[in-house]
C-alpha atoms as a printed R data frame, in Angstrom:
    type eleno elety resid chain resno       x       y       z
1   ATOM     1    CA   MET     A     1 110.264  96.554  99.480
2   ATOM     2    CA   SER     A     2 112.328  99.481 100.551
3   ATOM     3    CA   SER     A     3 111.071 103.043 100.541
4   ATOM     4    CA   PRO     A     4 112.982 104.002  97.358
5   ATOM     5    CA   GLN     A     5 111.326 101.068  95.586
6   ATOM     6    CA   TRP     A     6 107.871 102.227  96.665
7   ATOM     7    CA   ASP     A     7 108.708 105.776  95.621
8   ATOM     8    CA   ARG     A     8 109.802 104.725  92.137
9   ATOM     9    CA   ILE     A     9 106.814 102.466  91.624
10  ATOM    10    CA   THR     A    10 104.407 105.089  92.956
11  ATOM    11    CA   GLU     A    11 105.857 107.771  90.671
12  ATOM    12    CA   PHE     A    12 105.686 105.472  87.679
13  ATOM    13    CA   MET     A    13 102.055 104.577  88.420
14  ATOM    14    CA   LYS     A    14 100.996 108.224  88.670
15  ATOM    15    CA   LYS     A    15 102.323 108.908  85.190
16  ATOM    16    CA   PHE     A    16 101.159 105.655  83.621
17  ATOM    17    CA   ILE     A    17  97.604 105.867  84.970
18  ATOM    18    CA   GLU     A    18  97.208 109.378  83.548
19  ATOM    19    CA   ARG     A    19  97.445 108.065  79.997
20  ATOM    20    CA   PRO     A    20  94.004 108.446  78.388
21  ATOM    21    CA   LEU     A    21  93.991 104.913  76.970
22  ATOM    22    CA   ASN     A    22  94.245 103.568  80.514
23  ATOM    23    CA   ASN     A    23  90.781 104.896  81.419
24  ATOM    24    CA   ALA     A    24  89.240 101.568  80.425
25  ATOM    25    CA   PHE     A    25  91.626  99.724  82.739
26  ATOM    26    CA   LEU     A    26  91.248 101.912  85.839
27  ATOM    27    CA   ASN     A    27  88.491 100.005  87.618
28  ATOM    28    CA   PRO     A    28  87.525  96.367  88.100
29  ATOM    29    CA   ILE     A    29  85.307  94.877  85.418
30  ATOM    30    CA   ASN     A    30  81.681  94.605  86.475
31  ATOM    31    CA   PRO     A    31  80.313  92.010  84.044
32  ATOM    32    CA   GLU     A    32  76.722  93.240  84.343
33  ATOM    33    CA   VAL     A    33  77.400  96.978  84.135
34  ATOM    34    CA   ASP     A    34  80.124  96.620  81.483
35  ATOM    35    CA   ASN     A    35  77.956  94.253  79.413
36  ATOM    36    CA   LEU     A    36  80.556  91.472  79.550
37  ATOM    37    CA   PRO     A    37  78.435  88.674  81.070
38  ATOM    38    CA   ASP     A    38  80.981  85.917  80.424
39  ATOM    39    CA   TYR     A    39  84.024  87.879  81.583
40  ATOM    40    CA   ASN     A    40  84.541  85.848  84.767
41  ATOM    41    CA   ASP     A    41  84.223  82.615  82.769
42  ATOM    42    CA   ILE     A    42  87.165  83.633  80.558
43  ATOM    43    CA   VAL     A    43  89.270  85.725  82.944
44  ATOM    44    CA   THR     A    44  90.047  83.824  86.119
45  ATOM    45    CA   ASN     A    45  92.311  86.412  87.788
46  ATOM    46    CA   PRO     A    46  90.948  89.924  87.140
47  ATOM    47    CA   MET     A    47  93.203  92.925  87.723
48  ATOM    48    CA   ASP     A    48  92.890  96.670  87.185
49  ATOM    49    CA   LEU     A    49  94.938  99.810  87.771
50  ATOM    50    CA   THR     A    50  92.953 100.946  90.812
51  ATOM    51    CA   THR     A    51  93.560  97.595  92.511
52  ATOM    52    CA   VAL     A    52  97.278  97.797  91.703
53  ATOM    53    CA   LYS     A    53  97.427 101.356  93.019
54  ATOM    54    CA   SER     A    54  95.638 100.291  96.220
55  ATOM    55    CA   LYS     A    55  98.025  97.360  96.686
56  ATOM    56    CA   ILE     A    56 100.954  99.776  96.322
57  ATOM    57    CA   GLU     A    57  99.471 102.249  98.816
58  ATOM    58    CA   ASN     A    58  98.813  99.443 101.301
59  ATOM    59    CA   LYS     A    59 102.250  97.906 100.706
60  ATOM    60    CA   GLN     A    60 100.742  94.557  99.763
61  ATOM    61    CA   TYR     A    61 103.490  93.701  97.295
62  ATOM    62    CA   GLY     A    62 106.396  91.750  98.692
63  ATOM    63    CA   ASP     A    63 108.610  92.660  95.778
64  ATOM    64    CA   ALA     A    64 108.661  94.421  92.437
65  ATOM    65    CA   THR     A    65 108.042  91.256  90.454
66  ATOM    66    CA   GLN     A    66 104.580  90.913  91.995
67  ATOM    67    CA   TRP     A    67 103.739  94.461  90.954
68  ATOM    68    CA   TYR     A    68 105.194  93.910  87.463
69  ATOM    69    CA   SER     A    69 103.144  90.720  87.072
70  ATOM    70    CA   ASP     A    70  99.921  92.452  88.124
71  ATOM    71    CA   MET     A    71 100.564  95.271  85.660
72  ATOM    72    CA   CYS     A    72 101.049  92.787  82.825
73  ATOM    73    CA   LEU     A    73  97.992  90.819  83.963
74  ATOM    74    CA   ILE     A    74  95.726  93.845  83.447
75  ATOM    75    CA   TYR     A    75  96.439  93.957  79.732
76  ATOM    76    CA   GLU     A    76  96.878  90.210  79.266
77  ATOM    77    CA   ASN     A    77  93.354  89.717  80.642
78  ATOM    78    CA   ALA     A    78  91.935  92.198  78.134
79  ATOM    79    CA   ILE     A    79  93.825  90.526  75.295
80  ATOM    80    CA   LYS     A    80  92.581  87.116  76.415
81  ATOM    81    CA   TYR     A    81  88.943  88.190  76.764
82  ATOM    82    CA   HIS     A    82  88.597  90.419  73.731
83  ATOM    83    CA   GLY     A    83  90.763  88.175  71.565
84  ATOM    84    CA   GLN     A    84  88.252  85.367  72.078
85  ATOM    85    CA   LYS     A    85  85.515  87.778  71.080
86  ATOM    86    CA   GLU     A    86  87.505  88.952  68.057
87  ATOM    87    CA   ASN     A    87  87.116  92.501  69.341
88  ATOM    88    CA   THR     A    88  90.261  93.840  67.745
89  ATOM    89    CA   HIS     A    89  89.725  97.401  69.009
90  ATOM    90    CA   TRP     A    90  90.171  96.492  72.682
91  ATOM    91    CA   THR     A    91  92.745  93.828  71.909
92  ATOM    92    CA   ASP     A    92  94.844  96.375  70.011
93  ATOM    93    CA   ILE     A    93  94.621  98.911  72.835
94  ATOM    94    CA   ALA     A    94  95.593  96.328  75.466
95  ATOM    95    CA   GLU     A    95  98.491  95.067  73.342
96  ATOM    96    CA   PHE     A    96  99.713  98.628  72.837
97  ATOM    97    CA   LEU     A    97  99.582  99.441  76.551
98  ATOM    98    CA   LEU     A    98 101.269  96.166  77.496
99  ATOM    99    CA   LYS     A    99 104.071  96.918  75.041
100 ATOM   100    CA   GLU     A   100 104.377 100.460  76.407
101 ATOM   101    CA   PHE     A   101 104.630  99.158  79.945
102 ATOM   102    CA   LYS     A   102 107.248  96.589  78.986
103 ATOM   103    CA   LYS     A   103 109.088  99.167  76.890
104 ATOM   104    CA   THR     A   104 109.380 101.333  79.981
105 ATOM   105    CA   ALA     A   105 110.920  98.405  81.809
106 ATOM   106    CA   LYS     A   106 113.235  97.837  78.852
107 ATOM   107    CA   HIS     A   107 114.183 101.514  78.960
108 ATOM   108    CA   PHE     A   108 115.684 100.767  82.345
109 ATOM   109    CA   ASN     A   109 117.547  97.826  80.757
110 ATOM   110    CA   VAL     A   110 115.085  95.342  82.215
111 ATOM   111    CA   LYS     A   111 114.322  92.271  80.122
112 ATOM   112    CA   ASP     A   112 112.323  90.220  82.591
113 ATOM   113    CA   THR     A   113 110.802  90.408  86.044
114 ATOM   114    CA   SER     A   114 113.949  89.274  87.846
115 ATOM   115    CA   GLU     A   115 115.929  92.111  86.232
116 ATOM   116    CA   TRP     A   116 113.076  94.521  87.024
117 ATOM   117    CA   LYS     A   117 113.269  93.486  90.677
118 ATOM   118    CA   ALA     A   118 117.040  93.915  90.706
119 ATOM   119    CA   MET     A   119 116.724  97.374  89.141
120 ATOM   120    CA   LEU     A   120 114.293  98.502  91.820
121 ATOM   121    CA   THR     A   121 116.333  97.025  94.669
């Protein structure tokens, strides 16, 4: 990705991570510490905001769609895990944050990841 792409993504992440509801999604899940012993049985591709931020800082994303997908994956994983547990509190929070993230993309007239990539290019 070009420097302007990194700059826009980095700026977005700073603001998005600061949202208080994102505190639960900042760090990787530790099944033992977080008392979610079956988490890795249900979620096969864990993702968190700190990992995304690190991948941005280390320029590990080849394009914006990879970043967009990882951002969605954070909340989709929570919805998947807590939905199976019928834990509506965490499911509701994850659904809200996923919608907020996608709404931000929509604000830039982005409907899907290919449009998101084009917008950032």
